[in-house]
Every structure is written in C-alpha cells, then in structure tokens.
PDB file of C-alpha atoms in Angstrom:
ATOM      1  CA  UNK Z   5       0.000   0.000   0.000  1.00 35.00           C
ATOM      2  CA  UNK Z   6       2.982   1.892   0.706  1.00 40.00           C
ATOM      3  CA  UNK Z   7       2.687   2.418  -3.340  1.00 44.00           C
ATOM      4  CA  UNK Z   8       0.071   4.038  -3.358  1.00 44.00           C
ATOM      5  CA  UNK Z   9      -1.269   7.564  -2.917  1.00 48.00           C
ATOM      6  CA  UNK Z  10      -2.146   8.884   0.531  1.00 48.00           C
ATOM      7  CA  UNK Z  11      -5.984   9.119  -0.053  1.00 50.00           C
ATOM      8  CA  UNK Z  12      -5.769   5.703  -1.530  1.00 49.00           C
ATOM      9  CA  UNK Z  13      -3.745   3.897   0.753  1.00 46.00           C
ATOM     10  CA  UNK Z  14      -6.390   5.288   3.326  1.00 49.00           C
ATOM     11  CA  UNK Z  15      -9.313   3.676   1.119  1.00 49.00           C
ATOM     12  CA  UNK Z  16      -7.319   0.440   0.974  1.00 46.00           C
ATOM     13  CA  UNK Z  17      -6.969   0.335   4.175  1.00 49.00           C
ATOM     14  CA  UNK Z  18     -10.317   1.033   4.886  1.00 49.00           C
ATOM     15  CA  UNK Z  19     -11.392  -2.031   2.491  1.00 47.00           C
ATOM     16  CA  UNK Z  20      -9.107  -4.611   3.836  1.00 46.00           C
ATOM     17  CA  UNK Z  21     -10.617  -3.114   7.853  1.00 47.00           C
ATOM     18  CA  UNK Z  22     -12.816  -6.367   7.797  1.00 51.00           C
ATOM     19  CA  UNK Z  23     -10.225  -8.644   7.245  1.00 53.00           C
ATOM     20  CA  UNK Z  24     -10.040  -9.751  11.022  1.00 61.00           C
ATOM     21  CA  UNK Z  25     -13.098 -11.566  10.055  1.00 72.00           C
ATOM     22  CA  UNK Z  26     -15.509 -13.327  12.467  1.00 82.00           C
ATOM     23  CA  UNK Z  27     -14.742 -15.704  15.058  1.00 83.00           C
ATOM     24  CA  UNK Z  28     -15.986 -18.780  15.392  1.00 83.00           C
ATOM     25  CA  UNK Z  29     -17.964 -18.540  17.667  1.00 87.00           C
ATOM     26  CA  UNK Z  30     -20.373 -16.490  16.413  1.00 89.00           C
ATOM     27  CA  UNK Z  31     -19.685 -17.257  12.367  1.00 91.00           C
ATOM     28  CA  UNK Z  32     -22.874 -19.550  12.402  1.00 91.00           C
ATOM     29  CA  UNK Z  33     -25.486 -16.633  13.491  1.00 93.00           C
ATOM     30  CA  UNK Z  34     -23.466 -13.993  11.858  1.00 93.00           C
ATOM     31  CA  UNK Z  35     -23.894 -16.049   8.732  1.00 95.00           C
ATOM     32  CA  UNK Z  36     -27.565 -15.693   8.851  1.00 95.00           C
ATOM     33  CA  UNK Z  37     -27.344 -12.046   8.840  1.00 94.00           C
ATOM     34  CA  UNK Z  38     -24.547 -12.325   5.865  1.00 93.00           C
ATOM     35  CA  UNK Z  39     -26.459 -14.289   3.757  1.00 95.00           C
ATOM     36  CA  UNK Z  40     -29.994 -12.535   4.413  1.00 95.00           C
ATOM     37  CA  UNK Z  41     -31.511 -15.566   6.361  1.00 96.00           C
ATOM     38  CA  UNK Z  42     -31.794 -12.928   9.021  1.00 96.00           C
ATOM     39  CA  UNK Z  43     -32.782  -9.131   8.623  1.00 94.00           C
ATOM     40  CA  UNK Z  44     -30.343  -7.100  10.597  1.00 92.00           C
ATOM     41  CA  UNK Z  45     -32.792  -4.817  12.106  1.00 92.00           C
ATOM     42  CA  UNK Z  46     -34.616  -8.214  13.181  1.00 92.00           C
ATOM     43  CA  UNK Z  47     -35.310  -8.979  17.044  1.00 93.00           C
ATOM     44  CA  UNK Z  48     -35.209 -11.816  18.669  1.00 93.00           C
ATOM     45  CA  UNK Z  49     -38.275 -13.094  18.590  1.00 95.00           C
ATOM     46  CA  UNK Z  50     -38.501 -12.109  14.783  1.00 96.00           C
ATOM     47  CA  UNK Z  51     -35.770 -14.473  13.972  1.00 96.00           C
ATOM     48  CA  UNK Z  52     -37.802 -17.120  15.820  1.00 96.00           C
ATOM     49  CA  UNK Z  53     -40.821 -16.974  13.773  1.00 98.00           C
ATOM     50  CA  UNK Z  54     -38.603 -16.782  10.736  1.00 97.00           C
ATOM     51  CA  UNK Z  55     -36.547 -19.776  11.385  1.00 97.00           C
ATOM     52  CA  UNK Z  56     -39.640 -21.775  11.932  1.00 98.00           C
ATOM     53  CA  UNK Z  57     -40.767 -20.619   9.018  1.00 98.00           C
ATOM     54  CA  UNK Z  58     -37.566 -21.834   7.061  1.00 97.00           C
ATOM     55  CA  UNK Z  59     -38.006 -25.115   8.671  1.00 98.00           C
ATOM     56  CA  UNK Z  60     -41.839 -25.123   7.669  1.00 98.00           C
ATOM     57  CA  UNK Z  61     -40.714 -24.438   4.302  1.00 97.00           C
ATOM     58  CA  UNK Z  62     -37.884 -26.284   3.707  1.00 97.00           C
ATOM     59  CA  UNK Z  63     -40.129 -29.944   5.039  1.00 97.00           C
ATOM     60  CA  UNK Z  64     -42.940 -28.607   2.538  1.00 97.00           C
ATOM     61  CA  UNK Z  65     -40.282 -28.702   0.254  1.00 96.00           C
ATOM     62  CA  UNK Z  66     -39.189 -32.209   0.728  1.00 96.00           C
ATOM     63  CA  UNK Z  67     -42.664 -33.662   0.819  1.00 96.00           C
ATOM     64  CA  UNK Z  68     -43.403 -32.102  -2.772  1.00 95.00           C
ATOM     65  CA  UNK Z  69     -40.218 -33.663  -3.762  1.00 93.00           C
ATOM     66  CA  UNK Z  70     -41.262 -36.484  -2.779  1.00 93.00           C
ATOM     67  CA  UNK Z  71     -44.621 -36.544  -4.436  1.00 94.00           C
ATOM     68  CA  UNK Z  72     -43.108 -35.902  -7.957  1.00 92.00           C
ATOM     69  CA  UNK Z  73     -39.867 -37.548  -7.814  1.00 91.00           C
ATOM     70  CA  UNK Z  74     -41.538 -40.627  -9.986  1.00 91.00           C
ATOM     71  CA  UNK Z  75     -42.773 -38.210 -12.239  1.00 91.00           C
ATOM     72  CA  UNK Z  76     -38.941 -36.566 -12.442  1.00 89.00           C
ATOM     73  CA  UNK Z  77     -37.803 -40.580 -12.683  1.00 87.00           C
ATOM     74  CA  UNK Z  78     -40.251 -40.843 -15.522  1.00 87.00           C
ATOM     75  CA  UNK Z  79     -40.530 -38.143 -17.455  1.00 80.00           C
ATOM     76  CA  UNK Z  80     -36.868 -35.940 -16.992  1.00 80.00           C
ATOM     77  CA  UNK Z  81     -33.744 -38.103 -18.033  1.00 79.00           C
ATOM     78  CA  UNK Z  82     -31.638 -35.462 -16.879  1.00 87.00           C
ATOM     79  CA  UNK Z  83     -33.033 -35.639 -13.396  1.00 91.00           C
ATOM     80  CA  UNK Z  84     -31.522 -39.269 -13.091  1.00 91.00           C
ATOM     81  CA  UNK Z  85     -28.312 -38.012 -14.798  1.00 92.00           C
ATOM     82  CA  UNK Z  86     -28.130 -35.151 -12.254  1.00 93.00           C
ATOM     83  CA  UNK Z  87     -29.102 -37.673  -9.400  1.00 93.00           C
ATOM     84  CA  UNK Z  88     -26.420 -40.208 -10.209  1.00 94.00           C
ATOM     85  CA  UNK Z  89     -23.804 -37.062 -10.603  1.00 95.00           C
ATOM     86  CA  UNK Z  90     -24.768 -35.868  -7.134  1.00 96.00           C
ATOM     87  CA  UNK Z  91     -24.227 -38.980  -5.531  1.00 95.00           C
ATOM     88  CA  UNK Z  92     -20.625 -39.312  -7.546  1.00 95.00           C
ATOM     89  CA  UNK Z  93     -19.479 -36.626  -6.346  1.00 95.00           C
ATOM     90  CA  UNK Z  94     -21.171 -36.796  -2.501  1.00 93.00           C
ATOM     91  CA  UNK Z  95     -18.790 -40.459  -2.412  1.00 92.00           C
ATOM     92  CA  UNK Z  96     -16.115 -38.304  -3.237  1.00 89.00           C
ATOM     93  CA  UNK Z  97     -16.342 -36.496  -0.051  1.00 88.00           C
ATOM     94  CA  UNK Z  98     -14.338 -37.439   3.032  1.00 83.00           C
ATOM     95  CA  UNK Z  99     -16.702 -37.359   6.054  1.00 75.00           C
ATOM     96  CA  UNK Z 100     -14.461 -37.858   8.874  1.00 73.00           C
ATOM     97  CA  UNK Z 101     -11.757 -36.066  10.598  1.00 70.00           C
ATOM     98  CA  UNK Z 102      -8.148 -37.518  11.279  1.00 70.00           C
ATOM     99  CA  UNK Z 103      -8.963 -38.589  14.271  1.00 70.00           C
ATOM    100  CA  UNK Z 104     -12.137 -40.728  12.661  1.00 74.00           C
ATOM    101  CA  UNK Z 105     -14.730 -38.913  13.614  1.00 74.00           C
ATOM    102  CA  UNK Z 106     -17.931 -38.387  11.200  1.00 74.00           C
ATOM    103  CA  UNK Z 107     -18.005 -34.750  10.121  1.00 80.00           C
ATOM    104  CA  UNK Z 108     -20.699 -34.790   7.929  1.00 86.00           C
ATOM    105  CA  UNK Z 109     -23.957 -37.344   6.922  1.00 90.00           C
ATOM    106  CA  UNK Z 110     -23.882 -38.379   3.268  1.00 92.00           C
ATOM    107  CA  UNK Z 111     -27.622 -38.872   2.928  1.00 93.00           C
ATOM    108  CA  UNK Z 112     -28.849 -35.368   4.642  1.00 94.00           C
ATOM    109  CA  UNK Z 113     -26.283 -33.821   1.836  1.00 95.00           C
ATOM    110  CA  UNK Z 114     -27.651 -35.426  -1.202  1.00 95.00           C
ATOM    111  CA  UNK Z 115     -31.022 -35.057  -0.293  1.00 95.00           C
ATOM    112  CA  UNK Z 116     -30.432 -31.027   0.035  1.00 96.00           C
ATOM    113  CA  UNK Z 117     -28.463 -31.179  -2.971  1.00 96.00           C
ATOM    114  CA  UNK Z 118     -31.645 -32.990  -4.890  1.00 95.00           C
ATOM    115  CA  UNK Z 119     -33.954 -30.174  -3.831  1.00 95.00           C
ATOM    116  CA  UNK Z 120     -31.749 -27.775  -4.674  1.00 95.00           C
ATOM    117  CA  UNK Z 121     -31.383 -28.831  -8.123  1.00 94.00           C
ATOM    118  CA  UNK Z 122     -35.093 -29.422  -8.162  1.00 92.00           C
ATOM    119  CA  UNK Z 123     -36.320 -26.032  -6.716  1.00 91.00           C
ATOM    120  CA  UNK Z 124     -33.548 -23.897  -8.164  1.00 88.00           C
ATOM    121  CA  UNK Z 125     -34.238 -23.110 -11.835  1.00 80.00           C
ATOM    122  CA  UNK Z 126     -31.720 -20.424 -11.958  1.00 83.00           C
ATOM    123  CA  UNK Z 127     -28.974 -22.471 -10.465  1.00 86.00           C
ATOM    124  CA  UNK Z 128     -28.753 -26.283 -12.157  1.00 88.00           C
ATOM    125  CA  UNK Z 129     -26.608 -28.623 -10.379  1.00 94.00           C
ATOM    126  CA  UNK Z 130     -22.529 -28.207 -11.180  1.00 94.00           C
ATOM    127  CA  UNK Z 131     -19.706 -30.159 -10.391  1.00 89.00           C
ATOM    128  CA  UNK Z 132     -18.225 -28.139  -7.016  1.00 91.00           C
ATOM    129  CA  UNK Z 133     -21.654 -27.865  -5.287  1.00 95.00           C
ATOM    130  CA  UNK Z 134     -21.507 -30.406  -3.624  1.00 94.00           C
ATOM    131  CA  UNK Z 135     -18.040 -29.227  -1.755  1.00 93.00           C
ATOM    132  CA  UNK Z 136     -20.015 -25.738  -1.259  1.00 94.00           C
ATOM    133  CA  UNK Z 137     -22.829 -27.654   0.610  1.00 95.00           C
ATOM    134  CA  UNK Z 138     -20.669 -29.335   2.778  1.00 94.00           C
ATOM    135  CA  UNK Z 139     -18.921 -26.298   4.349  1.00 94.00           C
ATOM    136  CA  UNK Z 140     -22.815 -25.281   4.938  1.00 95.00           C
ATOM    137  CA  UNK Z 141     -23.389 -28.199   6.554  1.00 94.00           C
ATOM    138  CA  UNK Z 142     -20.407 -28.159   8.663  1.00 92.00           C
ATOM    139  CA  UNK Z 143     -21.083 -25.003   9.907  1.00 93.00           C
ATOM    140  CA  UNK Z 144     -25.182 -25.053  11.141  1.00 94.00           C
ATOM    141  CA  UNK Z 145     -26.580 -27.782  12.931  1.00 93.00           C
ATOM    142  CA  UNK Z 146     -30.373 -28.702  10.920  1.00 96.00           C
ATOM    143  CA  UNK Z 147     -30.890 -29.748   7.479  1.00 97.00           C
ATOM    144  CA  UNK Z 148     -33.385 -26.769   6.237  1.00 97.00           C
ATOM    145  CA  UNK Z 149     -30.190 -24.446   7.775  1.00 97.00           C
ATOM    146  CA  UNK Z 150     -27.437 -25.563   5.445  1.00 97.00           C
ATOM    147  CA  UNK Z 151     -30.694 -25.486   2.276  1.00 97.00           C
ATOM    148  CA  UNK Z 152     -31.202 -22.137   2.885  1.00 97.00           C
ATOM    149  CA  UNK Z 153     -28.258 -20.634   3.435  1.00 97.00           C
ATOM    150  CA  UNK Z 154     -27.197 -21.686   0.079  1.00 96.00           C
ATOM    151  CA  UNK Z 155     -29.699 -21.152  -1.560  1.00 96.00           C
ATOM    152  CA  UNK Z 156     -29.390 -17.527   0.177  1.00 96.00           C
ATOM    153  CA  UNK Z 157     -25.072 -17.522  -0.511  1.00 97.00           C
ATOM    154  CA  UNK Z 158     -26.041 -17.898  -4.428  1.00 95.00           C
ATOM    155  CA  UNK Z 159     -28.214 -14.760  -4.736  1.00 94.00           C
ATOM    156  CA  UNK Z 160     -26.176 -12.520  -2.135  1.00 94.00           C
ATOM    157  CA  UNK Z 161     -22.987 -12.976  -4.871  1.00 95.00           C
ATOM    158  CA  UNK Z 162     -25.476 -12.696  -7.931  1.00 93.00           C
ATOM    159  CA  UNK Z 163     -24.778 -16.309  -8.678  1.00 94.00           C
ATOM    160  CA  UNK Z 164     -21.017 -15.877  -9.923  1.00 95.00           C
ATOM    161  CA  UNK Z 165     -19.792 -19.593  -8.882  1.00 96.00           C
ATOM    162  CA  UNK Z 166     -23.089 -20.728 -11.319  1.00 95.00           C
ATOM    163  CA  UNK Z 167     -21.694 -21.987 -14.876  1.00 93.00           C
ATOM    164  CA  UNK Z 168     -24.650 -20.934 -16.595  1.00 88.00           C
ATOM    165  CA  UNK Z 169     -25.037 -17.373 -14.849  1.00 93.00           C
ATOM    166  CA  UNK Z 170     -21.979 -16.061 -13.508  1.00 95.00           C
ATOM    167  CA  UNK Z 171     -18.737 -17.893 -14.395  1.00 96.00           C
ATOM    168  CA  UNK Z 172     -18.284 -16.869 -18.074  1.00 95.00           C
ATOM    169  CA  UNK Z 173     -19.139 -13.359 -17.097  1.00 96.00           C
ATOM    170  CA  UNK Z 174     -16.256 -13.546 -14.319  1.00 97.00           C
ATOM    171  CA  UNK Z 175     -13.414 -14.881 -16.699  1.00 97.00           C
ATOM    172  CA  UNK Z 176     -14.573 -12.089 -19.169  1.00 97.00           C
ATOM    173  CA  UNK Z 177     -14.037  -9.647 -16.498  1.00 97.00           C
ATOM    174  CA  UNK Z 178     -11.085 -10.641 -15.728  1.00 98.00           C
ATOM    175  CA  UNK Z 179      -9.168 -10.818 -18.855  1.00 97.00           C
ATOM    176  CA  UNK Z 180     -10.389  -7.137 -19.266  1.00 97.00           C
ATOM    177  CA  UNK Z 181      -8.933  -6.571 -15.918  1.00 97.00           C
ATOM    178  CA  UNK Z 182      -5.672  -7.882 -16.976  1.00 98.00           C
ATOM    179  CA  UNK Z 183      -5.526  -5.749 -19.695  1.00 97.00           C
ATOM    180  CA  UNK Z 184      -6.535  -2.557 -18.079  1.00 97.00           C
ATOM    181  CA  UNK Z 185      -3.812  -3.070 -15.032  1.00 97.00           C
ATOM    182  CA  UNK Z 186      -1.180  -5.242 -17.302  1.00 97.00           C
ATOM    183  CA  UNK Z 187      -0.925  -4.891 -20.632  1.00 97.00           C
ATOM    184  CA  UNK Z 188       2.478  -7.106 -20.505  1.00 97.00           C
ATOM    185  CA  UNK Z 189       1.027 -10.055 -18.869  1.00 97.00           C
ATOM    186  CA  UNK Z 190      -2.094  -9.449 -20.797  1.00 97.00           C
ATOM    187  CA  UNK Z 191       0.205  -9.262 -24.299  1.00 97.00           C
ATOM    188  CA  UNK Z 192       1.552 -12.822 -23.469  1.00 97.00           C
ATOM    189  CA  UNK Z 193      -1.643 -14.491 -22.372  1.00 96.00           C
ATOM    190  CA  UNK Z 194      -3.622 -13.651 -25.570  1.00 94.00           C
ATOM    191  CA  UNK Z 195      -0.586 -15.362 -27.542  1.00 94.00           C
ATOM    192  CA  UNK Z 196       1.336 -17.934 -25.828  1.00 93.00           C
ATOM    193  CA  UNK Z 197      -0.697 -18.317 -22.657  1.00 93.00           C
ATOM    194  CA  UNK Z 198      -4.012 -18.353 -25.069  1.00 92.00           C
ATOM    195  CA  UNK Z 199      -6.636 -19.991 -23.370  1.00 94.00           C
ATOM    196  CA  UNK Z 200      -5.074 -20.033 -20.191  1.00 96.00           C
ATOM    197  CA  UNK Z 201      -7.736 -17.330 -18.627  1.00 96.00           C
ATOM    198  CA  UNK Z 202     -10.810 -19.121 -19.463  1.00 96.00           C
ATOM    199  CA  UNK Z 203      -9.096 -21.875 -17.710  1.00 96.00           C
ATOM    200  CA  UNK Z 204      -9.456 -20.857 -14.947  1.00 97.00           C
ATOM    201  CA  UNK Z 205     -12.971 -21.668 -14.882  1.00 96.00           C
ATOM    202  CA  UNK Z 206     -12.740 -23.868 -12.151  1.00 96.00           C
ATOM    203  CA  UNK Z 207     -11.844 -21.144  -9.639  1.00 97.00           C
ATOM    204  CA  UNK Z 208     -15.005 -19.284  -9.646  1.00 97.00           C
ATOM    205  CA  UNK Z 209     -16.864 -22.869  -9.685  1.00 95.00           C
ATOM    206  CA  UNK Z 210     -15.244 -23.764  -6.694  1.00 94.00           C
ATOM    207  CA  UNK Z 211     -15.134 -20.230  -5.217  1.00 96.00           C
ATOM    208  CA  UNK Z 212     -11.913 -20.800  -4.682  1.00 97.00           C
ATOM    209  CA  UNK Z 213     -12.369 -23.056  -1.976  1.00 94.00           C
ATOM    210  CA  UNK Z 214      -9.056 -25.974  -3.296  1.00 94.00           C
ATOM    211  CA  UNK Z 215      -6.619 -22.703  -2.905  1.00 96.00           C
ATOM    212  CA  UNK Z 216      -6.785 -22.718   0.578  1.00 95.00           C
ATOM    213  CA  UNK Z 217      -5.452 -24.858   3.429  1.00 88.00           C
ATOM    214  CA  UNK Z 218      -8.276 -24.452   5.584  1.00 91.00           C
ATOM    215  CA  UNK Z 219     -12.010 -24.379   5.952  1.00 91.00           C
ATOM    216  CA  UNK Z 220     -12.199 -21.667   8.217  1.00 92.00           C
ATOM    217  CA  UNK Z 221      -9.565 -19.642   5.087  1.00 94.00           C
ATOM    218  CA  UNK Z 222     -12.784 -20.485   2.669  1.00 95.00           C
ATOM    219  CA  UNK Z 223     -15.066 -19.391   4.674  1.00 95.00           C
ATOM    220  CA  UNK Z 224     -13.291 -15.923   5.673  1.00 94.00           C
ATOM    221  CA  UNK Z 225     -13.399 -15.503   2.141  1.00 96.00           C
ATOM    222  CA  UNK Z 226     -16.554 -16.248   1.460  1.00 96.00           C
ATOM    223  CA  UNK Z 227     -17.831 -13.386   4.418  1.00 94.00           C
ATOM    224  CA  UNK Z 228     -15.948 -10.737   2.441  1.00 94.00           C
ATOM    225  CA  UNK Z 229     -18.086 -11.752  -0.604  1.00 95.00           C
ATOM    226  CA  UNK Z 230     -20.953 -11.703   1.061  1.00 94.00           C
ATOM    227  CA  UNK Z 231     -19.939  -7.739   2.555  1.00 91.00           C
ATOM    228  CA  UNK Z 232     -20.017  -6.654  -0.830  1.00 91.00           C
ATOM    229  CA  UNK Z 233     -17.076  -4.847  -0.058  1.00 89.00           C
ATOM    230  CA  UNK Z 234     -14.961  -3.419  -0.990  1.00 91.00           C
ATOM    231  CA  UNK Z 235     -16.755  -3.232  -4.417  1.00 93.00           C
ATOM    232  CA  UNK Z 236     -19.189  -6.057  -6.051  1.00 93.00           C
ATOM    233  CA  UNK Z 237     -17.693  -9.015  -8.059  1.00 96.00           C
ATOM    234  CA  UNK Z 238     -14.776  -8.706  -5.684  1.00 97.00           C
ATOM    235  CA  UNK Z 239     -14.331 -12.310  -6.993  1.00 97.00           C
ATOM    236  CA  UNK Z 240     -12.682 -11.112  -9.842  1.00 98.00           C
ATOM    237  CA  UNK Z 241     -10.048  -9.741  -8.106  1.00 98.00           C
ATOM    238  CA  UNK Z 242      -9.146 -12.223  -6.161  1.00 98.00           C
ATOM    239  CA  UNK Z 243      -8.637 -14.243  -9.232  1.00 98.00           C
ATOM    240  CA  UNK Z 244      -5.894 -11.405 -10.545  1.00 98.00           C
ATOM    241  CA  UNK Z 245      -4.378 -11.383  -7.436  1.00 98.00           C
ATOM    242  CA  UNK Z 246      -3.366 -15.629  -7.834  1.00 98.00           C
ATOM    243  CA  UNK Z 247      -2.522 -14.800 -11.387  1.00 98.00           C
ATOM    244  CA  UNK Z 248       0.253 -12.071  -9.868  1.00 97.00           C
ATOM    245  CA  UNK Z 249       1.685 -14.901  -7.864  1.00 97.00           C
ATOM    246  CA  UNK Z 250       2.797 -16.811 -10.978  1.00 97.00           C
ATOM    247  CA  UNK Z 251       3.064 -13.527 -13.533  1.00 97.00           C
ATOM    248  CA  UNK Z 252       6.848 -13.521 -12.750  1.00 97.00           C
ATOM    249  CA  UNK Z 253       7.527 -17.202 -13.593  1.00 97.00           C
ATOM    250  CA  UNK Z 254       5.040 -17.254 -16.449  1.00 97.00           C
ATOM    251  CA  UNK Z 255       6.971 -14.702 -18.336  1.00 97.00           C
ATOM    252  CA  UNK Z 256      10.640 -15.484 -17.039  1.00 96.00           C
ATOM    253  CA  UNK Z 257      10.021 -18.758 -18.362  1.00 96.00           C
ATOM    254  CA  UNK Z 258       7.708 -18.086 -21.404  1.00 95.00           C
ATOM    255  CA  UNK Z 259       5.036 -20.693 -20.421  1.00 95.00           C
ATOM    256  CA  UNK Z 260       2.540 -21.727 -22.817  1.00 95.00           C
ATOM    257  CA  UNK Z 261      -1.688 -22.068 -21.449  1.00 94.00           C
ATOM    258  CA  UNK Z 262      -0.759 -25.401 -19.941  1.00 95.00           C
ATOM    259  CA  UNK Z 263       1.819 -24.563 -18.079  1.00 96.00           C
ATOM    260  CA  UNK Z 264       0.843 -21.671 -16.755  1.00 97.00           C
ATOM    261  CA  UNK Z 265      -2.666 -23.557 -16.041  1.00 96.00           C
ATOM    262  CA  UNK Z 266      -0.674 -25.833 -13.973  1.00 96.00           C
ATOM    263  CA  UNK Z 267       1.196 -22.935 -12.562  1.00 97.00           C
ATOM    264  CA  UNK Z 268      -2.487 -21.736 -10.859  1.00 97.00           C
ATOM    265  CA  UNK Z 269      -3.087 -24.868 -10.195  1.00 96.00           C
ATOM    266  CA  UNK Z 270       0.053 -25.502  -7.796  1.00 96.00           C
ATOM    267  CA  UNK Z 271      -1.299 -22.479  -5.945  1.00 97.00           C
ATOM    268  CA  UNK Z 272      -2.637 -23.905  -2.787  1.00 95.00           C
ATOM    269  CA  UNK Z 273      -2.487 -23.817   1.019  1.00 95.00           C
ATOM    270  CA  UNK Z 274      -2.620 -19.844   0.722  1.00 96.00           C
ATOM    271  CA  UNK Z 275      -3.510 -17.588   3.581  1.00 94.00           C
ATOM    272  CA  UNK Z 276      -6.729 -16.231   3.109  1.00 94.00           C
ATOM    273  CA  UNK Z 277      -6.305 -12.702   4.743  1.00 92.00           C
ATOM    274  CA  UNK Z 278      -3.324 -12.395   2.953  1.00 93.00           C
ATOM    275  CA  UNK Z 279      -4.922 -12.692  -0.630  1.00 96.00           C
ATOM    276  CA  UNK Z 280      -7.560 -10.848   0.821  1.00 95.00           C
ATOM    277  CA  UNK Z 281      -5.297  -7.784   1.747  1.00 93.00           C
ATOM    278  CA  UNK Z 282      -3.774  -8.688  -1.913  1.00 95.00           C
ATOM    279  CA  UNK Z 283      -7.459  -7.867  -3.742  1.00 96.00           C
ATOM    280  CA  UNK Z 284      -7.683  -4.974  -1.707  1.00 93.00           C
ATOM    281  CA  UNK Z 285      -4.901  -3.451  -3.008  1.00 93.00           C
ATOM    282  CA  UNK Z 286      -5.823  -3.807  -6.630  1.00 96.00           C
ATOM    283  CA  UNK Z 287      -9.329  -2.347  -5.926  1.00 95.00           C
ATOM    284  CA  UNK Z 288      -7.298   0.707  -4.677  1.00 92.00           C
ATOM    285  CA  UNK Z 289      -5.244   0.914  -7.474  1.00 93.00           C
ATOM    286  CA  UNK Z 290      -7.813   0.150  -9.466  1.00 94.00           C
ATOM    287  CA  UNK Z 291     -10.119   3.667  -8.509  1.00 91.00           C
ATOM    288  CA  UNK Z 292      -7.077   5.682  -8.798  1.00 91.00           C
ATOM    289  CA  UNK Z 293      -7.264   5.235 -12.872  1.00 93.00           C
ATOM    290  CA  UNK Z 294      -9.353   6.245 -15.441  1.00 94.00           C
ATOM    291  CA  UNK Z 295     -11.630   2.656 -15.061  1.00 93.00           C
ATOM    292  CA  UNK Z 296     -13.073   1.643 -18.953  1.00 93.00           C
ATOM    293  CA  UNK Z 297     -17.094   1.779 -18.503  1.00 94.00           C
ATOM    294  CA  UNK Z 298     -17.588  -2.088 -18.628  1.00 94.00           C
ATOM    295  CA  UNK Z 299     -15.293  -2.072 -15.881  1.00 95.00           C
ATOM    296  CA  UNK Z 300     -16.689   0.320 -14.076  1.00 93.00           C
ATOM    297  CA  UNK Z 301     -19.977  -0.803 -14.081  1.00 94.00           C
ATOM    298  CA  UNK Z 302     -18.796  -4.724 -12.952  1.00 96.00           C
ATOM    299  CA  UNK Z 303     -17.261  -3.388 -10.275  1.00 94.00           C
ATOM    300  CA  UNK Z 304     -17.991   0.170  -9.195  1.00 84.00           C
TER     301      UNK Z 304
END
C-alpha cells in the first residue's frame, strides 16, 4: 500500500478493515445475517418466527419432492443423470476427521443437494456444489439451515460460482482486468498463454475453496463476498491477485496455457487474509485510474 497515494492507501486500508473476520464462535449466526436468512434490524423473537418458518418451508419442500420424484424418474432423463452425478461426487467427499470422527452425513447432503437442483431453476446442479454444501453443513446444525443458506449464498454474490449465470461473465471480467492493469502479462496471455484465462474456470466454480489450506480460510473468504465490499464481483479480483503470484515465472520462463494452467493450479495452502489484503490493493489501485465503462460498471 505503501505504493500508493495517501488518499488511496487510506481507502485500501479502509477495504481490507474487515479482514479480522468473524470468530468462530459467532460465524454460524453472523452467517444468517450475511447471507440474508436474518434481517439485521430483526429482534429476537422475529428471527424465531422466521426460522420456523424456514423449517416449515424447507419440510414442505421435501414432501413435494417427494410426491413428484416418480414423475422426475419418468418423465426428466436429466433428473436421473443429475441424481447419479450428485451422488458421484457426494462419495467423493471425506466425512471424517483424522482422528475418525464423522463430520458430515452423506444422505442429509444429497437429499439437500436434490432439492436444490429441483427447486432452483436459476442455479442447475454443477460439479463443485456439492463441496459448497458441505462447508454449509459443517457449519449449522439442521438440514433446512445448510438449504437455505445456500440457496441464500447464491443470490447474495449474484450467482457468480453458477456456470450458466456467472462464471463466463467472471473470466470475461477478468481478462479485461488484466488488460486494463497489465498490458504485458495481458500481451503474453492472448498469444502464448491463449486460453489459459478461461481456464481458470474452475476457480469461480469452486469459489476458490481448493486454494486454501483451511475451511475456516474459505469461509473468511466467502464473508468478504458476502460484505459486498470493498466493491461487487470482488471475486474477480481475487482471481488477478493468484494470477500475480505466478506472472513472474510465467513470463521469465515463457510458459505456454498449460503450463501456466498448472502454474495456478500448484497455488494452494494460501492464507486467506493475505490474498484478501492482496485484492484490496488492486481495488485501490484500481479507482485511482481512469476505469473503462464495462469495468466500471462490474465493479464500481
């Protein structure tokens, strides 16, 4: 920060003031506020009545499920494709700690991740969801909880980990980024490292969560997104911030897309206040320039 200009360094520093993040003790309620489960001006007994009307909810969800799942079975080939991905991918999943203790049920997760998939038409089921709903899981305590919340997570970060909505928009975004900030790096990915941007795809599917070498690093990520601060799409950012941890080696050693797509790949176990701070310094060099409109209007 010491880079930049006075004023900006301040509004850098003001961005990255939330990076203490919350502690764990209170990151399951404060989620609920996050996320919008919970209004903020809500009192206590408010919160009552609307958690019991989540739960209501949720189980008249699950008994219409289970009314029309022969007609899905029947009538929907894709809904037995998406079934038989979901429960791929839930057997992928390790459910217990070192120690051998069960960290998460199986079943409860692939039956949220059915109605999900089922009662989200914006939102289809993706590969990397079922990682997402996990961390949900592991962090509340009943079923119509960890349903909500994502459901809630996908529209409070306009659905930017969804293939189909937000992902393509995001890599977009960020080659433009690249461009604006670094025409050098930008020069050699549209030529040798062609393709190696829209690569990346699997970052913003994810939300990042394989880069880090904890949960509790996802989820302090995750809050920040949910902020909306410093600026929206703050996603995007992050993503240019991992790409200026290999931009050195890249173009020392000329690497082509696959290399440097195994480059980003490599970048794991990272400290998630530390990229965090990273962004934030990028946003603030970012409002010191003369932003291009589309820019402006993605993240401003």
């Amino acid at each position: 920060m010491t880079t930049l200009s006075p004023e900006n360094s301040l509004s850098a520093r003001l961005s990255a003031s939330f990076i203490l993040g919350l502690h764990p003790f209170v990151r399951t309620e404060a989620w609920k506020f996050l996320t919008g489960y919970f209004s903020w001006q809500s009192s206590q007994d408010e919160r009552l009545t609307v958690d019991s009307m989540r739960r209501k909810n949720y189980k008249a969800l699950c008994q219409m499920y289970e009314k029309i799942q022969p007609l899905l079975e029947n009538l929907h080939q894709n809904f037995t494709e998406t079934r038989n991905n979901i429960a791929r991918d839930i057997q992928k999943i390790y459910d217990k700690d070192p120690l051998g203790n069960v960290l998460i049920d199986k079943k409860r997760l692939e039956k949220i991740l059915l109605l999900s998939y089922v009662c989200n038409t914006q939102a289809e089921y993706q590969q990397g969801f079922h990682e997402m709903t996990m961390l949900f899981q592991l962090m509340v305590e009943h079923d119509h909880e960890t349903f909500w919340l994502f459901q809630f997570f996908l529209q409070k970060t306009e659905h930017s980990c969804v293939i189909n909505i937000g992902v393509a928009k995001n890599l977009d975004m960020l080659s433009t980024l690249i461009t604006f900030l670094d025409p050098v790096f930008a020069e050699h990915l549209k030529g040798k490292g062609a393709g190696a941007v829209q690569s990346l795809f699997p970052w913003f599917c994810f939300c990042f969560q394989h880069a880090f070498k904890s949960f509790d690093d996802v989820w302090r990520l995750w809050e920040v997104l949910l902020t909306g601060k410093p600026c929206r799409n703050f996603q995007v950012l992050v993503a240019y911030s991992m790409l200026q941890m290999v931009r050195e080696q890249v173009l020392q050693e000329s690497m082509g897309g696959d290399d440097i797509l195994l480059a980003c790949n490599n970048l794991i176990d990272l400290d998630a206040d530390e990229l965090i701070s990273a962004a934030c310094v990028v946003y603030a060099e970012l409002i010191q320039k003369d932003v291009p409109q589309t820019l402006k209007d993605f993240f401003l």
